[in-house]
Structures are given as structure tokens and as C-alpha cells.
mmCIF file of C-alpha atoms in Angstrom:
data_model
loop_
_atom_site.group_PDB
_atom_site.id
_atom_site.type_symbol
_atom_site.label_atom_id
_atom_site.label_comp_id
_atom_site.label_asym_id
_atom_site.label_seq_id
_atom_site.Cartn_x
_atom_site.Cartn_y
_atom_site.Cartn_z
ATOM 1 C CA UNK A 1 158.003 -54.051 23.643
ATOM 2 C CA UNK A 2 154.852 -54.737 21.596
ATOM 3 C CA UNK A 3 155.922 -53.655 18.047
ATOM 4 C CA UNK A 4 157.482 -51.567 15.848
ATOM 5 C CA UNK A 5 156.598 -47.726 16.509
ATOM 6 C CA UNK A 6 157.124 -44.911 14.290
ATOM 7 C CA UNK A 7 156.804 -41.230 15.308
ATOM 8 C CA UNK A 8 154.918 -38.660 13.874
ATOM 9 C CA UNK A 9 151.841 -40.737 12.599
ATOM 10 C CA UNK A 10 151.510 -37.424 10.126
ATOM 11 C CA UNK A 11 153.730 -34.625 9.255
ATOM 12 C CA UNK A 12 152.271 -32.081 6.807
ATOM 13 C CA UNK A 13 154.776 -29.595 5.751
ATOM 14 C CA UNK A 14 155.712 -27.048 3.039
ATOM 15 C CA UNK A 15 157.585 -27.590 0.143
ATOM 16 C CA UNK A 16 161.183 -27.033 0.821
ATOM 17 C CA UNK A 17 161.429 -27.733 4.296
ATOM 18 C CA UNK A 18 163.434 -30.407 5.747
ATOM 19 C CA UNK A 19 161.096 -33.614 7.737
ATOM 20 C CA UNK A 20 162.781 -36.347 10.030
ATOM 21 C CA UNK A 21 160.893 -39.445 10.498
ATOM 22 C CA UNK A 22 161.948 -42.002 13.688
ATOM 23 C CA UNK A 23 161.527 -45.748 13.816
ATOM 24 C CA UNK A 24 162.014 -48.185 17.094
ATOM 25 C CA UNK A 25 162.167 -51.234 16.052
ATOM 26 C CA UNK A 26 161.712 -54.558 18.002
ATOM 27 C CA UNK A 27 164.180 -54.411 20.400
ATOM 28 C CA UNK A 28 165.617 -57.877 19.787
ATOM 29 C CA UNK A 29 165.307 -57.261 16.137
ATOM 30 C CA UNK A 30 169.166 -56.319 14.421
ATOM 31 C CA UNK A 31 167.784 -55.904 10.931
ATOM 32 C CA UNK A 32 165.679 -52.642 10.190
ATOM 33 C CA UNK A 33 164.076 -51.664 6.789
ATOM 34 C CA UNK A 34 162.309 -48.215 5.237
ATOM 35 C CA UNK A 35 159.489 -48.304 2.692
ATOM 36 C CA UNK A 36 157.760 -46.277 1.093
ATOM 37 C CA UNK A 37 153.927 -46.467 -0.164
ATOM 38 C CA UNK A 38 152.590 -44.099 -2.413
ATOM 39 C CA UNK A 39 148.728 -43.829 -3.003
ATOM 40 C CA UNK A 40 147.078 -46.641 -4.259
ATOM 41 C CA UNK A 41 150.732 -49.172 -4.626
ATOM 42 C CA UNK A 42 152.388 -51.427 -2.701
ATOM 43 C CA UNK A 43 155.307 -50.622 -0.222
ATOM 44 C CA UNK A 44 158.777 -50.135 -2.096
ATOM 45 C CA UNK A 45 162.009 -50.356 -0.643
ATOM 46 C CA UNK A 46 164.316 -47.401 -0.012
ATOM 47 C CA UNK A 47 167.082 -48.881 2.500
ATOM 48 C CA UNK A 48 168.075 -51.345 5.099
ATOM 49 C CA UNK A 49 170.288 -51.594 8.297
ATOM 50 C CA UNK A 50 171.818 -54.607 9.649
ATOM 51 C CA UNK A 51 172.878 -53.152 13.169
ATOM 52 C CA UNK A 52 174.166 -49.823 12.581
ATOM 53 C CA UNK A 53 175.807 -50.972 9.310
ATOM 54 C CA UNK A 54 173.582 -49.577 6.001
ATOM 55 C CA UNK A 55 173.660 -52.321 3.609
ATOM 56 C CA UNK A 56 171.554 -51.500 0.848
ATOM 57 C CA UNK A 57 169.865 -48.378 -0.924
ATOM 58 C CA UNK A 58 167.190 -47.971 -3.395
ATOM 59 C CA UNK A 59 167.838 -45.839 -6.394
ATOM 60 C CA UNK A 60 164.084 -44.674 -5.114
ATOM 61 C CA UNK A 61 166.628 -42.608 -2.530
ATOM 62 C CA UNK A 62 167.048 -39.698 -3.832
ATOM 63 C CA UNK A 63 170.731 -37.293 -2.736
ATOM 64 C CA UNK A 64 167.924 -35.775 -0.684
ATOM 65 C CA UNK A 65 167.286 -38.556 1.471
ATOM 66 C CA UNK A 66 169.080 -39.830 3.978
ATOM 67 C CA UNK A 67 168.596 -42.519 6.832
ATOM 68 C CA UNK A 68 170.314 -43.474 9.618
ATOM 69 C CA UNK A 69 170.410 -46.137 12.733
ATOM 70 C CA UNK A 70 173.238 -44.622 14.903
ATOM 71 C CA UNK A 71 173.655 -47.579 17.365
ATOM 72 C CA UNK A 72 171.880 -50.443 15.759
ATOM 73 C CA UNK A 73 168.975 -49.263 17.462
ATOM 74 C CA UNK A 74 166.189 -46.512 16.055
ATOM 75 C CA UNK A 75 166.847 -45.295 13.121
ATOM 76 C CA UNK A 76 165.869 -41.529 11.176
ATOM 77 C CA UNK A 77 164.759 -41.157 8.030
ATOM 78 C CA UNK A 78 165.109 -37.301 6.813
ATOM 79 C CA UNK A 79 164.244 -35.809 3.634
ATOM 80 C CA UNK A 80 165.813 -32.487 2.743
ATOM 81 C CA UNK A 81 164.156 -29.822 0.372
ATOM 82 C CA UNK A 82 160.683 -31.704 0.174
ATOM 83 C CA UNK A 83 159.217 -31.737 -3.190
ATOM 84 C CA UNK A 84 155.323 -32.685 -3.849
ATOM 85 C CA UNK A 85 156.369 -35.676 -4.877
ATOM 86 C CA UNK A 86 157.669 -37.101 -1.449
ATOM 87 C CA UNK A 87 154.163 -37.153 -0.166
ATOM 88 C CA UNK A 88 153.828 -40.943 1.247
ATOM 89 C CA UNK A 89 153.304 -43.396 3.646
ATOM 90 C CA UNK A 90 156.809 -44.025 5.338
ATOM 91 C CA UNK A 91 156.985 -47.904 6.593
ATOM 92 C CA UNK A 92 159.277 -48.772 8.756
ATOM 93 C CA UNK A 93 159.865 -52.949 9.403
ATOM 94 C CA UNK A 94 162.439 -55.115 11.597
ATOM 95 C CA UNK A 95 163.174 -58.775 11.299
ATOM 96 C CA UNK A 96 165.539 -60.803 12.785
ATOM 97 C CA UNK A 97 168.649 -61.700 11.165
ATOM 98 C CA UNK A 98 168.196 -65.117 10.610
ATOM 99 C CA UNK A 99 164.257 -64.982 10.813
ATOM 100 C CA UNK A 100 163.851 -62.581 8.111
ATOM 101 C CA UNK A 101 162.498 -64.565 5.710
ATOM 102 C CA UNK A 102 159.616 -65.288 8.255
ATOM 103 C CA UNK A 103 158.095 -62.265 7.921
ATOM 104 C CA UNK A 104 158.679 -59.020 9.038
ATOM 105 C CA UNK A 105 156.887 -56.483 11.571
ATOM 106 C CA UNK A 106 155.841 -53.925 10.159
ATOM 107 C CA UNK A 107 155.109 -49.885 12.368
ATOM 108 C CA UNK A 108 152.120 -47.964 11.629
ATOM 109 C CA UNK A 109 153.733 -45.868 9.142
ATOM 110 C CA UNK A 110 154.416 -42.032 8.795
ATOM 111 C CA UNK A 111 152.071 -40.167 6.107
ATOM 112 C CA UNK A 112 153.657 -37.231 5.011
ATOM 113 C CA UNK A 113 151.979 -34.750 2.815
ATOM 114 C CA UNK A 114 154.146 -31.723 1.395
ATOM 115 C CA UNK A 115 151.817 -29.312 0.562
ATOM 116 C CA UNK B 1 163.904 -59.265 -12.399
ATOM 117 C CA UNK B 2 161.317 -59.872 -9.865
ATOM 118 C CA UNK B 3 158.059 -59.236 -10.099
ATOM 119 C CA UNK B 4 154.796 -59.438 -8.265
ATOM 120 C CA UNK B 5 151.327 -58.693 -10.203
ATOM 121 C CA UNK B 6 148.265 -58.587 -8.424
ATOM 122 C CA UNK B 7 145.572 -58.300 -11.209
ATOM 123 C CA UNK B 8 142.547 -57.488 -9.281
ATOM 124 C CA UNK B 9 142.439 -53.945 -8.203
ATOM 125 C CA UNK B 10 139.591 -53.756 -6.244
ATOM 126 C CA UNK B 11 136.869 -56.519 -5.395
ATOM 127 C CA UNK B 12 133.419 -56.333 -3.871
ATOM 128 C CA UNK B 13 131.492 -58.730 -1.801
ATOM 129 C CA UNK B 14 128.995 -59.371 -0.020
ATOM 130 C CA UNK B 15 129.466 -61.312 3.455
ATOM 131 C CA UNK B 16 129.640 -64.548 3.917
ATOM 132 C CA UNK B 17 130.491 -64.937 0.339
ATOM 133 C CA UNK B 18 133.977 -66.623 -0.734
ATOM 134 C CA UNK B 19 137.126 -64.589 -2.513
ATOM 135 C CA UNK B 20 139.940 -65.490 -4.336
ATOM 136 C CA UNK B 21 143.276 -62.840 -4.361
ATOM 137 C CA UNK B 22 145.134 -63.365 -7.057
ATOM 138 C CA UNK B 23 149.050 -63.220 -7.184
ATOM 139 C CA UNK B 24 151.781 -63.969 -9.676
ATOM 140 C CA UNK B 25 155.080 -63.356 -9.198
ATOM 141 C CA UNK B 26 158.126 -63.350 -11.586
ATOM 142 C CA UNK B 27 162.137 -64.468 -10.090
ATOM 143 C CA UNK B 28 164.804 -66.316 -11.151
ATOM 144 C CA UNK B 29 166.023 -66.950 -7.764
ATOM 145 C CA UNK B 30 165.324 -70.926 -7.011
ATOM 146 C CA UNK B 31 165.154 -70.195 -3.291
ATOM 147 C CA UNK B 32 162.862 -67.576 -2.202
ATOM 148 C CA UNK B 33 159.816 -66.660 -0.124
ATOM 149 C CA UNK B 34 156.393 -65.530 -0.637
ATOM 150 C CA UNK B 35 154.068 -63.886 1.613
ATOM 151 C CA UNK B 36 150.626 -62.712 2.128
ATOM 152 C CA UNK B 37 150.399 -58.946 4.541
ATOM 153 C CA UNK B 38 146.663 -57.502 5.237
ATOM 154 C CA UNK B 39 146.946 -53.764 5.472
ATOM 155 C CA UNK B 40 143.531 -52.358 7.174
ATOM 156 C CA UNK B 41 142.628 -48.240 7.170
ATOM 157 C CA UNK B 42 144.938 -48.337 10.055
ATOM 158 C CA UNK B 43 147.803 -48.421 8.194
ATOM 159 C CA UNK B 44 149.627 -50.645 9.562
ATOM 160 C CA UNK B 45 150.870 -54.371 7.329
ATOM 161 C CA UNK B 46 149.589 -57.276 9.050
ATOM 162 C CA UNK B 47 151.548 -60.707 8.044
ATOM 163 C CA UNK B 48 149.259 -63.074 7.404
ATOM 164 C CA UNK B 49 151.323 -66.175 5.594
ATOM 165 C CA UNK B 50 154.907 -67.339 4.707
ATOM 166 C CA UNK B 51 155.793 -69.645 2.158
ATOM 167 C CA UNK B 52 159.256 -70.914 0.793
ATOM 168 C CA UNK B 53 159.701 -72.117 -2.436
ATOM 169 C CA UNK B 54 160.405 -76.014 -1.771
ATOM 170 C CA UNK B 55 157.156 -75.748 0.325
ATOM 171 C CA UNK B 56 153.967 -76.438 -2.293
ATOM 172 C CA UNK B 57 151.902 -77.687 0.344
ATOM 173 C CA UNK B 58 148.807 -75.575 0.668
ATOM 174 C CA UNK B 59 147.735 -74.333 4.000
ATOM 175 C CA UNK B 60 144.348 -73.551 6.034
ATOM 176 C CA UNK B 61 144.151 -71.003 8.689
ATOM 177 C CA UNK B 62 140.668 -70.849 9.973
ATOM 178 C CA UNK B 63 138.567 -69.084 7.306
ATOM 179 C CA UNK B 64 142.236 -68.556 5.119
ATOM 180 C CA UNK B 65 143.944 -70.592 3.183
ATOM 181 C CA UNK B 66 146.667 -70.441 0.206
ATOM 182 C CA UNK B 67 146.889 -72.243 -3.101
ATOM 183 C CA UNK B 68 150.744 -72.563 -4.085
ATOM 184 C CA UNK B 69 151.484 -73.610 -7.175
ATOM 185 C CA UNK B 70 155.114 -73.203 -8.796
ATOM 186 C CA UNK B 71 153.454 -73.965 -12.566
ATOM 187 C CA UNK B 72 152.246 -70.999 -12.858
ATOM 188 C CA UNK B 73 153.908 -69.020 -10.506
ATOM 189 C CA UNK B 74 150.829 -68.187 -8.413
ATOM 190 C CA UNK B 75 150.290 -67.667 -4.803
ATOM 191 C CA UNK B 76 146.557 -67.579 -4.355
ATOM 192 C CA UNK B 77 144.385 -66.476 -1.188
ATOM 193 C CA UNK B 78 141.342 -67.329 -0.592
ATOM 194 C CA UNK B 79 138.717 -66.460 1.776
ATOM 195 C CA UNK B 80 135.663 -68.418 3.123
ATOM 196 C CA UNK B 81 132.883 -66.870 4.450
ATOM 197 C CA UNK B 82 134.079 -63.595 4.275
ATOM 198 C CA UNK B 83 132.906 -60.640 6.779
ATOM 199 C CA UNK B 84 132.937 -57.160 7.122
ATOM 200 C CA UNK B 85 136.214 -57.116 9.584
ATOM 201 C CA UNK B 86 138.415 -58.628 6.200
ATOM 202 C CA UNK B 87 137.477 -55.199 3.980
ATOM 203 C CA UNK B 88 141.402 -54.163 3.577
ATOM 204 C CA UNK B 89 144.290 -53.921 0.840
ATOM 205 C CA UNK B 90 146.150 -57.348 0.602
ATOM 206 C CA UNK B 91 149.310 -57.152 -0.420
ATOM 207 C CA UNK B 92 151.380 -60.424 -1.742
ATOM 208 C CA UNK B 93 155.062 -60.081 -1.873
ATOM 209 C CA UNK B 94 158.235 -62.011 -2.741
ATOM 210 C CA UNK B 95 161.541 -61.812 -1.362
ATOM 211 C CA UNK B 96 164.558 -63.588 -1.998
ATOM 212 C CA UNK B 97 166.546 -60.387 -3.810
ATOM 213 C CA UNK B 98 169.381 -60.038 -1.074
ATOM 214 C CA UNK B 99 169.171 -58.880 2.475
ATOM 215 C CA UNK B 100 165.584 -60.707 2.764
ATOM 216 C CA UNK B 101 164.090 -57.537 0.898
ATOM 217 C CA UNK B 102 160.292 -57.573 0.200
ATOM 218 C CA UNK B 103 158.968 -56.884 -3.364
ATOM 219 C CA UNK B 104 155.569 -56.227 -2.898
ATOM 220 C CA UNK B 105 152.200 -56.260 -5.579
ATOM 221 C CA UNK B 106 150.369 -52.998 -5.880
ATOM 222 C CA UNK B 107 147.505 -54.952 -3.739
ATOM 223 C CA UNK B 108 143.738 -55.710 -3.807
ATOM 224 C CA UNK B 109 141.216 -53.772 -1.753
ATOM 225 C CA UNK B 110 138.840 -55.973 -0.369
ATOM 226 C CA UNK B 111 135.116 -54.504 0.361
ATOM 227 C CA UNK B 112 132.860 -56.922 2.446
ATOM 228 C CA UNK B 113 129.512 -55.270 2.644
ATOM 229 C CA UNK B 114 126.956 -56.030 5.141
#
């Protein structure tokens, strides 16, 4: 297990349509966050799993966004109806629980582009 | 609220030439963390440093090394001799909002030209 992976690297699709971005996170890891990073800003927090339990949301996460981590494990991030607007970098992180102020890992990221 | 403000947008230099990143960061939290993260054209956020707030003790990491200073709220990175491999965005970010949660600066690009 040498990271956190996230899958597509790039989605490009139209506006309107649906997307669903994965994460795997370390597999030790029982903490798992989304960010998002918009062109030329830092990362910003959307939402955050400890286990399987959602413990936090951003007001950034819109009724048209929704994430998941079904058995504390990966976790999907979809966006319904796509708007222009959603075009980012999608982070993905894990941490442990009591390590998580020691930094997190972060994936690669997802860049989608709704054209 | 907390707040991280990284001043310098982008800088330019050339190699082997130090830099200083700026970063100032607003909380009210008396516990909380502070970190540097390299992000090269990869994508992907490197962590580079971690610092708690009891910790003022500045640190060296081979050509890195932080200036900490509570004063002024500032978490400073500097780079010696810098090269062409450290041309990235460098991100400081603070966390101590709940669930470990990162606030992050809108970042510094870093050119190192040749």
C-alpha cells in the first residue's frame, strides 16, 4: 500500500451529467477527507469520514453533492447535475485517528472539467 | 475564524539563490497545528513540516528550514540554495478547527530558473 490513490486522474464531462470520483485511502488509515482546489487557491474542505461514520460537511457541499465511505474503507464522491462551476481538482487525504495532526497523505487528485 | 494568508503570489528565482515563503495565520484556538505541503505540476500535496503551537523551536531540514514565531503569527519557510527541482505551489495551512481539518493559504508558486 504506497499511498492514497484516486481514480479517474481526469473526467471531462458535459454540463448536467452526473460524475463519481473514488478514493482508497491508506489502508491502516480510519480517517478520510475530500477537498477541493479550484484554479489558482488552496485546497478547501468539503467533508470527512471517521470509519464509515460522516462527521462533518462543508457548506462548500452543495444538495448536489454527495460522498460516501460504505465500510470505512474507499469512499465516492458524486456530483449530480454538474454545473461549470464544479470544474476542480478533487483531493482526497487520510490520516490516522490519533496521528492526524501529523500530517496527512494526500492522492493525486481528480481534475474535473464540465464543459 | 481561522485564517491563513500567504501574501506572495508568485516568486521568481534564480538557482542557488535563497527564498523566504511567507505565512500568517489567524485562530483563536490555543492548541493547534501548522504545516508546510509542496504541491509540484503533478498534483499531488507533498507534507513537508508539522508544527504545534507550544513548539517555537525552529527547525532545519537539509536545505529547509522554518521560522515560528507566535508574535506575529507567522510560519515562515525558507529555502537555501534553491534549485530547479523546488519550482512548485507551497501551500501553508493550519488546523486545529475540529476533526484535525486543514485550512489551507491560497499558496506561492515557486519558479527556480536555471
Amino acid at each position: 500500500d504506497t499511498g492514497v490513490s484516486q481514480n479517474p486522474r481526469h473526467k471531462i464531462t458535459k454540463r448536467g451529467q452526473n460524475v463519481t470520483f473514488r478514493c482508497d485511502p491508506i489502508s491502516e488509515h480510519n480517517r478520510l477527507y475530500w477537498y477541493r482546489q479550484t484554479l489558482g487557491q488552496g485546497p478547501e474542505f468539503l467533508t470527512y469520514f471517521q470509519n464509515e461514520a460522516q462527521l462533518e460537511k462543508s457548506r462548500l457541499l452543495s444538495d448536489r453533492f454527495s460522498a460516501e465511505r460504505p465500510k470505512g474503507s474507499f469512499s465516492t464522491l458524486e456530483i449530480q447535475r454538474t454545473e461549470q462551476g464544479d470544474s476542480a481538482m478533487y483531493l482526497c487525504a487520510s490520516s490516522f485517528d490519533t496521528l492526524a495532526n501529523y500530517g496527512y497523505t494526500f492522492g493525486s487528485g481528480t481534475r474535473l472539467t464540465v464543459v | 475564524a481561522q485564517k491563513v494568508t500567504q501574501a506572495q503570489t508568485e516568486i521568481s528565482v534564480v538557482e542557488k539563490e535563497d527564498v523566504t515563503l511567507d505565512c500568517v495565520y489567524e485562530t483563536r484556538d490555543t492548541t493547534y497545528y501548522l504545516f508546510w505541503y509542496k504541491q509540484p505540476p503533478s498534483g499531488e500535496l507533498v507534507f513537508l513540516i508539522r508544527r504545534n503551537s507550544f513548539d517555537e523551536q525552529n527547525e532545519i531540514s537539509g536545505r529547509y528550514s522554518w521560522n515560528f514565531q507566535k508574535s506575529t503569527s507567522s510560519f515562515n519557510f525558507t529555502i537555501t540554495a534553491s534549485q530547479v527541482v523546488d519550482s512548485a505551489v507551497y501551500f501553508c495551512a493550519l488546523s486545529g478547527g475540529g476533526y484535525n481539518k486543514l485550512i489551507f493559504g491560497a499558496g506561492t508558486r515557486l519558479a527556480v530558473h536555471p
